Every structure is written in C-alpha cells, then in structure tokens.
Coordinates of C-alpha atoms in Angstrom, one line a residue:
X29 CA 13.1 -23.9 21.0
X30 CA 15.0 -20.9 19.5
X31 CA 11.8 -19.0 19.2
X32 CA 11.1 -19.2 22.7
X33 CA 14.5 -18.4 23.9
X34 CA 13.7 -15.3 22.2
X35 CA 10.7 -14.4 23.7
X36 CA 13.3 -14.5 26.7
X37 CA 14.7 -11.6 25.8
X38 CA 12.1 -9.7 24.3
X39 CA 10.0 -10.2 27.7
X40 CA 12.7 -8.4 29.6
X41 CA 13.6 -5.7 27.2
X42 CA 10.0 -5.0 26.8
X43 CA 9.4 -1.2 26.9
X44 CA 5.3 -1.3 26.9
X45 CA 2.7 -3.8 28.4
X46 CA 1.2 -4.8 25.1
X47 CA 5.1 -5.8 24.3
X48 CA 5.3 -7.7 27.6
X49 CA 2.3 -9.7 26.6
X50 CA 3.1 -10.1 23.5
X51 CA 6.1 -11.7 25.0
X52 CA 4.5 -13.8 27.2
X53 CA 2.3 -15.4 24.4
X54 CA 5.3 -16.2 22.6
X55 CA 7.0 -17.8 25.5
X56 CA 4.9 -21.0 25.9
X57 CA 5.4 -21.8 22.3
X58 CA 2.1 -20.1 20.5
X59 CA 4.6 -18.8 18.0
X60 CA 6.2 -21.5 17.2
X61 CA 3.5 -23.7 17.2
X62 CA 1.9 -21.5 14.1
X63 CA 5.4 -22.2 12.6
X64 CA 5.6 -25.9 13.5
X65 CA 1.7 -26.5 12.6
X66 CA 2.9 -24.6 8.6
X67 CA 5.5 -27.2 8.9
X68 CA 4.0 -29.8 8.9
X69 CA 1.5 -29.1 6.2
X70 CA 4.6 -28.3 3.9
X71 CA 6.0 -31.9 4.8
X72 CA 2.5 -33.5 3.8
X73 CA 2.6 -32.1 0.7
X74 CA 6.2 -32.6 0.2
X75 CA 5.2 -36.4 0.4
X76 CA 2.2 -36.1 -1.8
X77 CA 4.3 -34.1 -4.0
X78 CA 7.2 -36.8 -4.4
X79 CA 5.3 -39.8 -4.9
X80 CA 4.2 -38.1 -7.9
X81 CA 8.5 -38.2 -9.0
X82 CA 8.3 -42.2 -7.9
X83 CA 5.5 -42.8 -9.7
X84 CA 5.8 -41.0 -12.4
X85 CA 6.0 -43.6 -15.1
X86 CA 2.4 -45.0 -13.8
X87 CA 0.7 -42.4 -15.4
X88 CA -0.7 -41.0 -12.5
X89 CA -1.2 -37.1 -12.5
X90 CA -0.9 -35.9 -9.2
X91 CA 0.0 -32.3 -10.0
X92 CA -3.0 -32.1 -11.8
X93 CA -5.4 -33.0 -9.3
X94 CA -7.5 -29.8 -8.2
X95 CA -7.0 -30.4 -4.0
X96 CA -3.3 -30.3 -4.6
X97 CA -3.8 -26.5 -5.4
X98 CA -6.4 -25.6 -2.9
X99 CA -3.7 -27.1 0.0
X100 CA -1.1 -24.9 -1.5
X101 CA -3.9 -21.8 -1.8
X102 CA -4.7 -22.5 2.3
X103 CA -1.0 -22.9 2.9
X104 CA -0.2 -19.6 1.4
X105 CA -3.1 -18.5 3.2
X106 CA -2.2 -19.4 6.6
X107 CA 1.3 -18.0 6.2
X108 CA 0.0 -14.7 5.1
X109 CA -1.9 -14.8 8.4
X110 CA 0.9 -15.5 10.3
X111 CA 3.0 -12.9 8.7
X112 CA 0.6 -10.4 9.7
X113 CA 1.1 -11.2 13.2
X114 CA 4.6 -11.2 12.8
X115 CA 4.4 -7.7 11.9
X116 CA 2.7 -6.5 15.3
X117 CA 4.7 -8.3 17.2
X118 CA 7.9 -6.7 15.6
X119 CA 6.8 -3.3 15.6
X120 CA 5.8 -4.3 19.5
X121 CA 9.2 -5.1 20.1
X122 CA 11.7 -2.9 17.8
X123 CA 9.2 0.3 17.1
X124 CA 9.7 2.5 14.0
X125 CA 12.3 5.1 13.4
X126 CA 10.5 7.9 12.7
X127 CA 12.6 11.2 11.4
X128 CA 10.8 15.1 12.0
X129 CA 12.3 16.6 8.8
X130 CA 11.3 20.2 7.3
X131 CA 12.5 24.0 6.9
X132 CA 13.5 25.7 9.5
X133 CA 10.6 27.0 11.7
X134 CA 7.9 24.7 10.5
X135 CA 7.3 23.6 13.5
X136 CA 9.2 20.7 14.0
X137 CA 10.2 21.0 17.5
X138 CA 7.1 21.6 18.8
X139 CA 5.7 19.0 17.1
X140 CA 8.3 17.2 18.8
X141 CA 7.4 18.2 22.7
X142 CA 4.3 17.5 21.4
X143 CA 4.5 13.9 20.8
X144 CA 6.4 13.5 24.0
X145 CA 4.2 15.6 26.1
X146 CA 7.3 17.6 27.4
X147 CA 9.4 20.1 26.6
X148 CA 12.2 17.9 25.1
X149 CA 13.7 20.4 22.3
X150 CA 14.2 24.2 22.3
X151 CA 12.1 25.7 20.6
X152 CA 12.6 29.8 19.4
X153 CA 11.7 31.8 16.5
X154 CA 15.4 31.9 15.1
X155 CA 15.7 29.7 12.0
X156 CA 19.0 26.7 13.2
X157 CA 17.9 26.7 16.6
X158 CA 18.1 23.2 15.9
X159 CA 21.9 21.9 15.0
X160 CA 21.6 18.1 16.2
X161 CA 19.7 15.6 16.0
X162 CA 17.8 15.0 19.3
X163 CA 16.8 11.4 19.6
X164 CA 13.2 10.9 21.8
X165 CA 11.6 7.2 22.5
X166 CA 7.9 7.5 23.1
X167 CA 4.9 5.4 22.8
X168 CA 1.9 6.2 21.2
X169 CA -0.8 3.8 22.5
X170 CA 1.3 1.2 22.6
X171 CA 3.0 1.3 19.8
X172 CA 7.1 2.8 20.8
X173 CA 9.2 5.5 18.1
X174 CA 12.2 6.3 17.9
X175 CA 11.9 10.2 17.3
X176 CA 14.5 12.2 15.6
X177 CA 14.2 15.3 15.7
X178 CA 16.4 17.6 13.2
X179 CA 18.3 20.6 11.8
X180 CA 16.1 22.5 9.2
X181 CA 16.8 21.5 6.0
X182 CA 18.6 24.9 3.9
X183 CA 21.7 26.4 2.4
X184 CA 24.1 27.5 5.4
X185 CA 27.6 29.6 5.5
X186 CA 27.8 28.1 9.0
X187 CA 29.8 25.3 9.0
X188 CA 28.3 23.7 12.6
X189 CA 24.7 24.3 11.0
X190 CA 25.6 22.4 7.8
X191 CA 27.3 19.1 9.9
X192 CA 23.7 19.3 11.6
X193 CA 22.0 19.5 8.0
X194 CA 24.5 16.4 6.8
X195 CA 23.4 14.0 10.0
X196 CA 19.9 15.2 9.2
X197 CA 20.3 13.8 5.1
X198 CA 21.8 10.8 6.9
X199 CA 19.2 10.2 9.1
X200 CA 16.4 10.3 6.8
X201 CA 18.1 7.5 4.6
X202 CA 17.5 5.4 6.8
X203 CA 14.6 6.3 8.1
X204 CA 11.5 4.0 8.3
X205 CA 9.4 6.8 8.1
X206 CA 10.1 10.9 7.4
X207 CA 7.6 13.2 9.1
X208 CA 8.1 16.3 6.5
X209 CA 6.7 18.9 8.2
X210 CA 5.5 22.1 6.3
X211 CA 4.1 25.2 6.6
X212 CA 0.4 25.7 5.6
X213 CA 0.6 29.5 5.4
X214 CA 3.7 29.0 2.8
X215 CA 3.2 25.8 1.1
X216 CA 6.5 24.2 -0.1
X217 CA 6.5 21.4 -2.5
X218 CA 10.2 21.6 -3.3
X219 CA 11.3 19.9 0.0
X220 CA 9.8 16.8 -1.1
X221 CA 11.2 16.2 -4.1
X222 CA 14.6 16.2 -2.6
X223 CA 13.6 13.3 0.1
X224 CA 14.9 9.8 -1.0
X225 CA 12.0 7.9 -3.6
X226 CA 13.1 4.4 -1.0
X227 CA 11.8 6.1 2.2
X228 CA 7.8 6.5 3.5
X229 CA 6.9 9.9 4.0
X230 CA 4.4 11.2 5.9
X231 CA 3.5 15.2 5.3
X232 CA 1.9 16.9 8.1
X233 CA 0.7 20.8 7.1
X234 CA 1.3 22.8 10.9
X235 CA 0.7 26.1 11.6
X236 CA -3.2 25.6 10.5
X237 CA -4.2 28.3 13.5
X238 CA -2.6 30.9 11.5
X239 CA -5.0 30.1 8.3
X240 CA -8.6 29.1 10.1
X241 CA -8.8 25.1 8.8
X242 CA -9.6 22.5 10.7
X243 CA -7.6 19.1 11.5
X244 CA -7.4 17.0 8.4
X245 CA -6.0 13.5 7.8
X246 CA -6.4 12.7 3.7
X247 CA -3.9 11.1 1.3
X248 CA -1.3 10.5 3.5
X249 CA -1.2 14.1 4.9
X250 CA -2.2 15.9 8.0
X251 CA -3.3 18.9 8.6
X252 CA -2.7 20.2 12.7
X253 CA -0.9 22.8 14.6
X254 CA 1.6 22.1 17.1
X255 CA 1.1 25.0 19.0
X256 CA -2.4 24.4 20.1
X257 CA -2.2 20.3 19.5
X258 CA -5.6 20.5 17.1
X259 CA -4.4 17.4 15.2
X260 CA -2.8 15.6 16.9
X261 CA -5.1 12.6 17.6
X262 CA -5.1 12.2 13.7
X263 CA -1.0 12.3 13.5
X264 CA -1.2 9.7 15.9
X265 CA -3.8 7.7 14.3
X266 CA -1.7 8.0 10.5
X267 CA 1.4 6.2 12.6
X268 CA -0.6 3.8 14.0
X269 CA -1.4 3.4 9.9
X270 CA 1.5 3.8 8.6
X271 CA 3.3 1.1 11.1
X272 CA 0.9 -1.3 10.4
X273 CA -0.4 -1.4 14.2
X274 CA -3.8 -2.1 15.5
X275 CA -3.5 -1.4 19.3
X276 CA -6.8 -3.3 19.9
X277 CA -5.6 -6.3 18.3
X278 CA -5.1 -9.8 20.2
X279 CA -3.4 -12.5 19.7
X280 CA -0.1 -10.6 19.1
X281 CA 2.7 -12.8 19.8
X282 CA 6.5 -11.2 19.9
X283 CA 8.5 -11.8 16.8
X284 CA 11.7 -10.5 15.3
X285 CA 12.7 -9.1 12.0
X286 CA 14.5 -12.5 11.0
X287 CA 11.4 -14.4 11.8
X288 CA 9.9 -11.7 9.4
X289 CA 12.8 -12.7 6.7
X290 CA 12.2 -16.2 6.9
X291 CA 8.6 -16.1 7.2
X292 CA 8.5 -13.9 3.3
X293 CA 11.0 -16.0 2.1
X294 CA 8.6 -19.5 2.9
X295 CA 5.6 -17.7 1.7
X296 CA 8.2 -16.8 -1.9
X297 CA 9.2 -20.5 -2.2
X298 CA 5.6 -21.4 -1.7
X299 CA 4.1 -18.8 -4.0
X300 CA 7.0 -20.3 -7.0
X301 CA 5.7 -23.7 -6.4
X302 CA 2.3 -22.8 -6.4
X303 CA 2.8 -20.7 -10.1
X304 CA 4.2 -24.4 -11.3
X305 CA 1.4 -26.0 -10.2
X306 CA -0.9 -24.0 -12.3
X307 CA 1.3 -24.0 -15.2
X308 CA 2.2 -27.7 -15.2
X309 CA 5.6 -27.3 -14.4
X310 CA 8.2 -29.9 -13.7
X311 CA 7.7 -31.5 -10.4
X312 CA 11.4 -32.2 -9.4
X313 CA 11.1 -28.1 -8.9
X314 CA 8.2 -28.0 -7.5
X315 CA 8.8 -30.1 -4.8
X316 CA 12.4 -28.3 -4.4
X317 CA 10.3 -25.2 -3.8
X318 CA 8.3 -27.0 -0.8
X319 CA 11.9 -28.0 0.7
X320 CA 13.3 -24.6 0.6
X321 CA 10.1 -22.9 2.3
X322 CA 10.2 -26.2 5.2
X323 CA 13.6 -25.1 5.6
X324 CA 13.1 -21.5 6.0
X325 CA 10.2 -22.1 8.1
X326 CA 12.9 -24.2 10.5
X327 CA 15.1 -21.5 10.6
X328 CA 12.8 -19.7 13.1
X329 CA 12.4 -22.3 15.5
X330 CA 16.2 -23.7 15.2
X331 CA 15.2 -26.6 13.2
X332 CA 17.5 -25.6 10.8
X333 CA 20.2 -22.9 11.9
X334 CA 23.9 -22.0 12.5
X335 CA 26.1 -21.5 14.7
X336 CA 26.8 -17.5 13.9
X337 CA 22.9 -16.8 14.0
X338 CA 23.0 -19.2 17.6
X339 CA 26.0 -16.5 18.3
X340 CA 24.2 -13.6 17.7
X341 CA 20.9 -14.6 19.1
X342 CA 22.7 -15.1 22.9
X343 CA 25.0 -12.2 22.4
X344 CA 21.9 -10.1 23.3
X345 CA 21.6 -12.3 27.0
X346 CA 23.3 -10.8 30.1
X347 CA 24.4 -14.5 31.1
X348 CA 25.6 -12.6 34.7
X349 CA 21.6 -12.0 35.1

C-alpha cells in the first residue's frame, strides 16, 4: 500500500540505524496495519451508528447506550497511541531544524563544534565573526538536527553583517526550535522578547566557567559552557525533550508529516463525534464525523488519495535506481 511504498524511501534515505529500522518495521505493513486495524473499528461503529438513522422511528436509542461511548473513548485512545508513534518515527526520518541564535560572542559557535564534535565554524573573540548561516546535520543519539548556526543578533553600519543578521531573523521563523544562547556573566533578557511568540525556544546560559556554577537543566533552560563542554549531556538530553524523542523506545515505525496531518485530523473528527455523543447531538452528524475520520485514516494507506499527492509521493523515487 502507499504507506509501505514509503517506507521505500524512507529506508534508503535513512541517515541513522534507529531510522533504518524504523523503516524496516514499517515496510511489512506494521504501520498500516495500526491504521487498517482504526479502520475498521470506525466502520463498526459507522454501522452501529446508522442503524440508529434507519431505525430511528422504533424508538430505539442507540446513541444513548453507555458502550457506544466507551468504543469511541478506546478509539480515541488507540489513535492517540498511534499518533505518538507517528511522532518518533517522523522526527526519525525528517529531524528538527534547530537554529543557534544569540549576541555576538555568547558562544554560539562553540557551542556549535560542540554539538558536532569538530571544529565546523570559526570561532574568535571579534564580535561578526559569524556573517552566514552555517548549516551542520548531526545526530544526537539517534535523533538527526539540522544545525544553523548564525550571525549575532545587533545593530550594524556594515552592510554584509546586516544581510547575515536578516537570513538569521529569517531563519529563526521558521525554525522548529531556537537555541538562544546567552551569556551568564551578562544576563540579557531583551533578546528574548524580540524572538517570534510561534517559535520553541530553548535558552542555554554559556560561559558558566567564568562564574563558578555548575551544569543546570530547569524550566526549559540550561546552564553549560562550551568551552569546557560541562553541560552538554544535559543540552542534549532537553532536545531529546524538546523533540519528543525517546532513543530507548521500540516499536518505532517510520512515518511522515502527512501521515501526522491525517492521523490529527481522524482523531479531530473523532473527538467532534464523541462531544455529540455526550450531548445527545443529532446523529446524521455524528455518523458524518465517523466518515470523515475513516476517510482521513484512508488517506495514509491510499485508500482514499489523489493523483497530485500519488505525484508527489514518487517524485522523491530515483526510478533510474
């Protein structure tokens, strides 16, 4: 099915093992057996559902019987379940953009090579050293980033500095997470307030040699220096977080963000129907609920589907291969 011609794909562009087996689950058709199995319970209860509209002049209550609601309850249940795995196995397959934003000589760079264990950006005690972004993919126990690392964020006269600054603003829009680093001798709260309210942000304090603390990870913030790497196993750990990854989970099965899409909208439709239910809504709705999360649910495994989502799907094959 069109789950597991995916699964194609994802196996060869896998950049990690856990992504390769993540793959390989998927391939057989685990995947879209979850999806089939969710199926199938929706079309039960579709049934159930309707006879209620064909019989409804025999006075027989259907929507008010108790199990109806409880199926619905494990339903939504089950779909939340498989959501969640969803979610590994995208962040498996695509990774999260993750943008180093700050002042000048925070630290950013370093914190860069860092991350990559290498010596990927300059780094000198000159504030702008940085004027472009610098784009680094590395995993972090399994789980791959897309690092951007970028121009300190200030007022310049220099007009190659400020297209830098601009492509840095860009970045961070769209961003799935900004790593705003600071300074923890000269604590800067301005910065922050100036980062767009739509994108996750993730403050690490550097430079905690210079003032005697010791590595921190509380609220959402770190505390670590770059220069000596004190801190770093809890920056690592807050992505993990903040991506939603578990690296010692199993079961992860490879998925993509439109199986994601379709997977929220079911559990939507299902979660409408479900608030009729309990209010004694009209049924004619209710069941046109059910239908509309079955038919997202078919969108994954090509049940239901078109020919431009077909087109871009096997765009991504190399047919030649």
């Amino acid at each position: 099915d069109l789950a597991q011609a995916e699964a194609v794909a994802d196996l060869i562009e896998s950049a990690s093992e856990e992504a390769a087996r993540a793959a390989m689950r998927s391939l057989p058709g685990e995947f879209s057996e979850r999806v089939r199995r969710l199926g199938e319970q929706l079309v039960q209860l579709r049934a159930y559902l309707e006879a209620a509209l064909d019989f409804a002049d025999e006075d027989l209550d259907l929507l008010a019987d108790p199990e109806v609601r409880e199926r619905v309850e494990r339903l939504d249940a089950q779909l939340a379940q498989t959501l969640s795995v969803a979610r590994q196995g995208v962040v498996l397959g695509e990774g999260l953009t993750v943008v180093i934003a700050g002042a000048p000589n925070v630290g950013k760079s370093s914190l860069v090579n860092r991350l990559a264990a290498r010596d990927t950006a300059i780094v000198t005690s000159v504030p702008g050293t940085t004027r472009d972004v610098l784009r680094e993919r590395i995993h972090i126990g399994g789980l791959p980033l897309h690092i951007l690392d970028t121009a300190g964020l200030r007022s310049s006269d220099d007009p190659v500095e400020r297209e830098g600054i601009a492509r840095a603003w860009r970045h961070i829009d769209e961003a799935d997470l900004v790593v705003l680093v600071g300074d923890a001798t000269e604590p800067d709260a301005a910065l922050r307030a100036r980062l767009p309210p739509h994108v996750p942000v993730l403050e690490v304090r550097n430079k905690i040699d210079l003032t005697d603390e010791a590595p921190a990870r509380a609220d959402g913030r770190v505390s670590l220096s770059a220069l000596t790497g004190a801190g770093l196993d809890l920056l690592r750990e807050e992505l993990h977080a903040r991506a939603g990854y578990r690296p010692a989970e199993t079961g992860v099965l490879s998925a993509r963000r439109r199986h994601l899409v379709a997977l929220e909208a079911a559990r939507a439709h299902l979660g409408r129907a479900a608030s009729s239910l309990r209010e004694h809504g009209d049924s004619a709705l209710i069941a046109e609920e059910l239908a509309l999360a079955h038919r997202r649910l078919g969108e994954i495994t090509g049940e239901f589907t078109s020919e431009e989502l077909l087109g871009e799907i096997f765009s991504r094959f190399c047919i030649g291969k």
